[in-house]
Amino acid sequence: MLYNPHTHSHLITQFASLHIACITHDHTIATFIPPLSHTKVQTWWQERAAEVETGSREILFSTGPDGSGCVAGIVMLSKPDAETGPFRGAVEKLLVSPGWRRKGVARALMKRLEDVASEKGRTLLILDTETGSPAEMMYPRLGYIKVGIIPKFGISPKDGALKSETFFYKDLRSNNPL
């Protein structure tokens, strides 16, 4: 589902909780390191929601099919303002609740994100993820092409070690189906 700041603002707390769960459960490198402040993460999500209002970002989310209304996953499309690349978009923060993993949530979110990106004219997508993470193995199955690895790119929330990051791209104009 596409986030609408006027009808979905009540979900910001759930977005923050999911973000924190991914960091604490998997030690995902995702902007913050422990000790985690729910207020700080929630403020960060409120700032992302404000970017939806300005048109520079889209947030997509899914709720669990159990009917609880709980957010099962989120992903964002950043739409950089560049005259030389108005066709580019960046996939950011694909986060799936630990209880909803391996159930197609990430694949469905990415498919929907790609549909939205195409509708918005963002046909060249880039993304990055921690080297060695399950996400690194998933993106090629979704048609993303590995560009390379930057060593010592991010601080691990687990132990403070510097971790490498793998970068990918996908050209939606080449019609690579998921």
mmCIF file of C-alpha atoms in Angstrom:
data_model
loop_
_atom_site.group_PDB
_atom_site.id
_atom_site.type_symbol
_atom_site.label_atom_id
_atom_site.label_comp_id
_atom_site.label_asym_id
_atom_site.label_seq_id
_atom_site.Cartn_x
_atom_site.Cartn_y
_atom_site.Cartn_z
ATOM 1 C CA MET A 1 0.000 0.000 0.000
ATOM 2 C CA LEU A 2 1.212 3.496 -0.792
ATOM 3 C CA TYR A 3 1.606 5.659 2.305
ATOM 4 C CA ASN A 4 -0.605 8.744 2.416
ATOM 5 C CA PRO A 5 0.384 11.237 5.139
ATOM 6 C CA HIS A 6 -3.245 12.312 5.595
ATOM 7 C CA THR A 7 -4.710 8.847 6.125
ATOM 8 C CA HIS A 8 -1.773 6.775 7.382
ATOM 9 C CA SER A 9 0.067 9.068 9.828
ATOM 10 C CA HIS A 10 -1.052 6.821 12.692
ATOM 11 C CA LEU A 11 1.295 4.131 11.289
ATOM 12 C CA ILE A 12 4.481 6.119 11.946
ATOM 13 C CA THR A 13 4.780 4.527 15.408
ATOM 14 C CA GLN A 14 4.560 1.068 13.825
ATOM 15 C CA PHE A 15 7.173 2.016 11.197
ATOM 16 C CA ALA A 16 9.534 3.059 13.989
ATOM 17 C CA SER A 17 8.857 -0.129 15.959
ATOM 18 C CA LEU A 18 9.516 -2.281 12.894
ATOM 19 C CA HIS A 19 12.729 -0.369 12.187
ATOM 20 C CA ILE A 20 13.913 -0.948 15.748
ATOM 21 C CA ALA A 21 12.922 -4.636 15.620
ATOM 22 C CA CYS A 22 15.081 -5.183 12.539
ATOM 23 C CA ILE A 23 18.063 -3.541 14.199
ATOM 24 C CA THR A 24 17.695 -5.411 17.498
ATOM 25 C CA HIS A 25 16.661 -8.800 16.049
ATOM 26 C CA ASP A 26 19.100 -9.043 13.109
ATOM 27 C CA HIS A 27 21.585 -6.279 13.861
ATOM 28 C CA THR A 28 20.563 -4.706 10.554
ATOM 29 C CA ILE A 29 22.609 -1.675 9.591
ATOM 30 C CA ALA A 30 19.729 0.756 9.226
ATOM 31 C CA THR A 31 20.672 4.336 10.165
ATOM 32 C CA PHE A 32 20.705 3.882 13.971
ATOM 33 C CA ILE A 33 22.879 2.068 16.502
ATOM 34 C CA PRO A 34 21.992 1.045 20.071
ATOM 35 C CA PRO A 35 20.993 2.250 22.486
ATOM 36 C CA LEU A 36 17.902 2.906 20.404
ATOM 37 C CA SER A 37 15.442 5.653 21.214
ATOM 38 C CA HIS A 38 11.920 5.035 19.922
ATOM 39 C CA THR A 39 11.345 8.806 19.947
ATOM 40 C CA LYS A 40 14.442 9.412 17.805
ATOM 41 C CA VAL A 41 13.483 6.707 15.282
ATOM 42 C CA GLN A 42 9.874 7.898 15.196
ATOM 43 C CA THR A 43 11.031 11.469 14.517
ATOM 44 C CA TRP A 44 13.172 10.139 11.666
ATOM 45 C CA TRP A 45 10.073 8.451 10.168
ATOM 46 C CA GLN A 46 8.032 11.638 10.598
ATOM 47 C CA GLU A 47 10.715 13.434 8.578
ATOM 48 C CA ARG A 48 10.459 10.778 5.828
ATOM 49 C CA ALA A 49 6.663 11.188 5.841
ATOM 50 C CA ALA A 50 7.148 14.946 5.346
ATOM 51 C CA GLU A 51 9.225 14.128 2.251
ATOM 52 C CA VAL A 52 6.212 12.241 0.870
ATOM 53 C CA GLU A 53 4.272 15.511 1.183
ATOM 54 C CA THR A 54 6.931 17.389 -0.824
ATOM 55 C CA GLY A 55 7.005 14.673 -3.506
ATOM 56 C CA SER A 56 10.629 13.662 -3.024
ATOM 57 C CA ARG A 57 9.819 10.252 -1.543
ATOM 58 C CA GLU A 58 7.291 7.434 -1.608
ATOM 59 C CA ILE A 59 6.761 5.046 1.303
ATOM 60 C CA LEU A 60 5.165 1.687 0.674
ATOM 61 C CA PHE A 61 4.006 -0.678 3.375
ATOM 62 C CA SER A 62 2.144 -3.905 3.785
ATOM 63 C CA THR A 63 0.100 -5.195 6.637
ATOM 64 C CA GLY A 64 -0.043 -8.819 7.638
ATOM 65 C CA PRO A 65 -2.760 -10.887 5.983
ATOM 66 C CA ASP A 66 -3.942 -11.932 9.450
ATOM 67 C CA GLY A 67 -6.198 -8.861 9.544
ATOM 68 C CA SER A 68 -4.508 -7.369 12.611
ATOM 69 C CA GLY A 69 -3.542 -4.200 10.760
ATOM 70 C CA CYS A 70 0.038 -4.531 11.999
ATOM 71 C CA VAL A 71 2.701 -3.375 9.563
ATOM 72 C CA ALA A 72 4.534 -6.410 8.180
ATOM 73 C CA GLY A 73 7.002 -4.535 5.987
ATOM 74 C CA ILE A 74 8.038 -1.175 4.591
ATOM 75 C CA VAL A 75 10.216 0.156 1.790
ATOM 76 C CA MET A 76 10.892 3.620 0.411
ATOM 77 C CA LEU A 77 11.572 5.129 -2.978
ATOM 78 C CA SER A 78 13.692 8.253 -2.822
ATOM 79 C CA LYS A 79 13.247 10.516 -5.834
ATOM 80 C CA PRO A 80 16.342 12.719 -5.988
ATOM 81 C CA ASP A 81 15.916 16.143 -7.546
ATOM 82 C CA ALA A 82 18.487 16.060 -10.355
ATOM 83 C CA GLU A 83 18.041 17.589 -13.796
ATOM 84 C CA THR A 84 20.645 15.142 -15.102
ATOM 85 C CA GLY A 85 18.846 12.110 -13.724
ATOM 86 C CA PRO A 86 15.123 12.670 -13.299
ATOM 87 C CA PHE A 87 14.683 8.988 -14.182
ATOM 88 C CA ARG A 88 16.678 7.700 -11.186
ATOM 89 C CA GLY A 89 15.312 6.469 -7.886
ATOM 90 C CA ALA A 90 16.843 4.942 -4.791
ATOM 91 C CA VAL A 91 15.327 1.999 -2.952
ATOM 92 C CA GLU A 92 15.739 2.567 0.780
ATOM 93 C CA LYS A 93 14.886 0.755 4.012
ATOM 94 C CA LEU A 94 13.324 -2.501 2.882
ATOM 95 C CA LEU A 95 12.420 -3.740 6.355
ATOM 96 C CA VAL A 96 10.281 -6.813 7.067
ATOM 97 C CA SER A 97 9.087 -7.770 10.514
ATOM 98 C CA PRO A 98 10.898 -10.878 11.790
ATOM 99 C CA GLY A 99 7.537 -12.632 12.133
ATOM 100 C CA TRP A 100 6.631 -12.019 8.483
ATOM 101 C CA ARG A 101 9.870 -13.058 6.813
ATOM 102 C CA ARG A 102 10.031 -15.720 4.092
ATOM 103 C CA LYS A 103 6.336 -15.199 3.338
ATOM 104 C CA GLY A 104 6.656 -13.041 0.214
ATOM 105 C CA VAL A 105 6.375 -9.662 1.946
ATOM 106 C CA ALA A 106 9.704 -8.303 0.647
ATOM 107 C CA ARG A 107 9.056 -9.544 -2.905
ATOM 108 C CA ALA A 108 5.553 -8.011 -2.950
ATOM 109 C CA LEU A 109 6.827 -4.691 -1.582
ATOM 110 C CA MET A 110 9.607 -4.557 -4.160
ATOM 111 C CA LYS A 111 7.199 -5.376 -6.996
ATOM 112 C CA ARG A 112 4.852 -2.613 -5.879
ATOM 113 C CA LEU A 113 7.773 -0.186 -5.438
ATOM 114 C CA GLU A 114 8.909 -0.909 -8.995
ATOM 115 C CA ASP A 115 5.385 -0.298 -10.290
ATOM 116 C CA VAL A 116 5.230 3.037 -8.450
ATOM 117 C CA ALA A 117 8.734 3.963 -9.627
ATOM 118 C CA SER A 118 7.751 3.304 -13.245
ATOM 119 C CA GLU A 119 4.562 5.348 -12.841
ATOM 120 C CA LYS A 120 6.659 8.229 -11.489
ATOM 121 C CA GLY A 121 9.210 7.943 -14.321
ATOM 122 C CA ARG A 122 11.918 6.541 -12.020
ATOM 123 C CA THR A 123 13.079 3.689 -14.231
ATOM 124 C CA LEU A 124 16.678 3.288 -13.048
ATOM 125 C CA LEU A 125 16.784 2.100 -9.442
ATOM 126 C CA ILE A 126 19.778 1.837 -7.152
ATOM 127 C CA LEU A 127 20.070 0.283 -3.715
ATOM 128 C CA ASP A 128 22.598 -0.974 -1.229
ATOM 129 C CA THR A 129 22.612 -3.569 1.512
ATOM 130 C CA GLU A 130 25.038 -5.077 3.975
ATOM 131 C CA THR A 131 27.409 -7.541 2.353
ATOM 132 C CA GLY A 132 26.635 -11.070 3.505
ATOM 133 C CA SER A 133 23.078 -10.266 4.605
ATOM 134 C CA PRO A 134 20.063 -12.293 3.424
ATOM 135 C CA ALA A 135 18.997 -9.217 1.421
ATOM 136 C CA GLU A 136 22.208 -9.391 -0.590
ATOM 137 C CA MET A 137 21.133 -12.827 -1.819
ATOM 138 C CA MET A 138 17.543 -11.728 -2.513
ATOM 139 C CA TYR A 139 18.130 -8.730 -4.782
ATOM 140 C CA PRO A 140 19.690 -10.660 -7.699
ATOM 141 C CA ARG A 141 16.639 -12.960 -7.666
ATOM 142 C CA LEU A 142 14.546 -9.821 -8.177
ATOM 143 C CA GLY A 143 16.593 -8.812 -11.220
ATOM 144 C CA TYR A 144 19.010 -6.394 -9.548
ATOM 145 C CA ILE A 145 22.554 -6.329 -10.887
ATOM 146 C CA LYS A 146 25.462 -6.162 -8.463
ATOM 147 C CA VAL A 147 27.719 -3.189 -9.097
ATOM 148 C CA GLY A 148 30.291 -3.751 -6.390
ATOM 149 C CA ILE A 149 31.230 -3.651 -2.745
ATOM 150 C CA ILE A 150 32.505 -0.777 -0.644
ATOM 151 C CA PRO A 151 34.505 -2.111 2.318
ATOM 152 C CA LYS A 152 34.029 -0.778 5.830
ATOM 153 C CA PHE A 153 30.961 1.236 4.812
ATOM 154 C CA GLY A 154 28.733 1.091 7.890
ATOM 155 C CA ILE A 155 28.906 0.537 11.631
ATOM 156 C CA SER A 156 27.358 -2.702 12.871
ATOM 157 C CA PRO A 157 24.768 -2.187 15.606
ATOM 158 C CA LYS A 158 25.852 -5.552 17.032
ATOM 159 C CA ASP A 159 29.466 -4.835 17.904
ATOM 160 C CA GLY A 160 30.519 -1.544 16.315
ATOM 161 C CA ALA A 161 32.605 -3.300 13.642
ATOM 162 C CA LEU A 162 32.810 -1.719 10.215
ATOM 163 C CA LYS A 163 30.858 -3.753 7.647
ATOM 164 C CA SER A 164 30.996 -3.754 3.867
ATOM 165 C CA GLU A 165 28.082 -2.680 1.695
ATOM 166 C CA THR A 166 27.017 -4.164 -1.662
ATOM 167 C CA PHE A 167 25.485 -1.907 -4.307
ATOM 168 C CA PHE A 168 22.943 -2.920 -6.965
ATOM 169 C CA TYR A 169 20.930 -1.370 -9.766
ATOM 170 C CA LYS A 170 17.972 -2.325 -11.919
ATOM 171 C CA ASP A 171 16.866 -0.726 -15.167
ATOM 172 C CA LEU A 172 13.078 -1.088 -15.262
ATOM 173 C CA ARG A 173 13.072 -0.152 -18.947
ATOM 174 C CA SER A 174 14.613 -3.554 -19.727
ATOM 175 C CA ASN A 175 11.395 -5.267 -18.509
ATOM 176 C CA ASN A 176 13.039 -7.694 -16.093
ATOM 177 C CA PRO A 177 10.078 -9.354 -14.376
ATOM 178 C CA LEU A 178 10.264 -10.219 -10.713
#
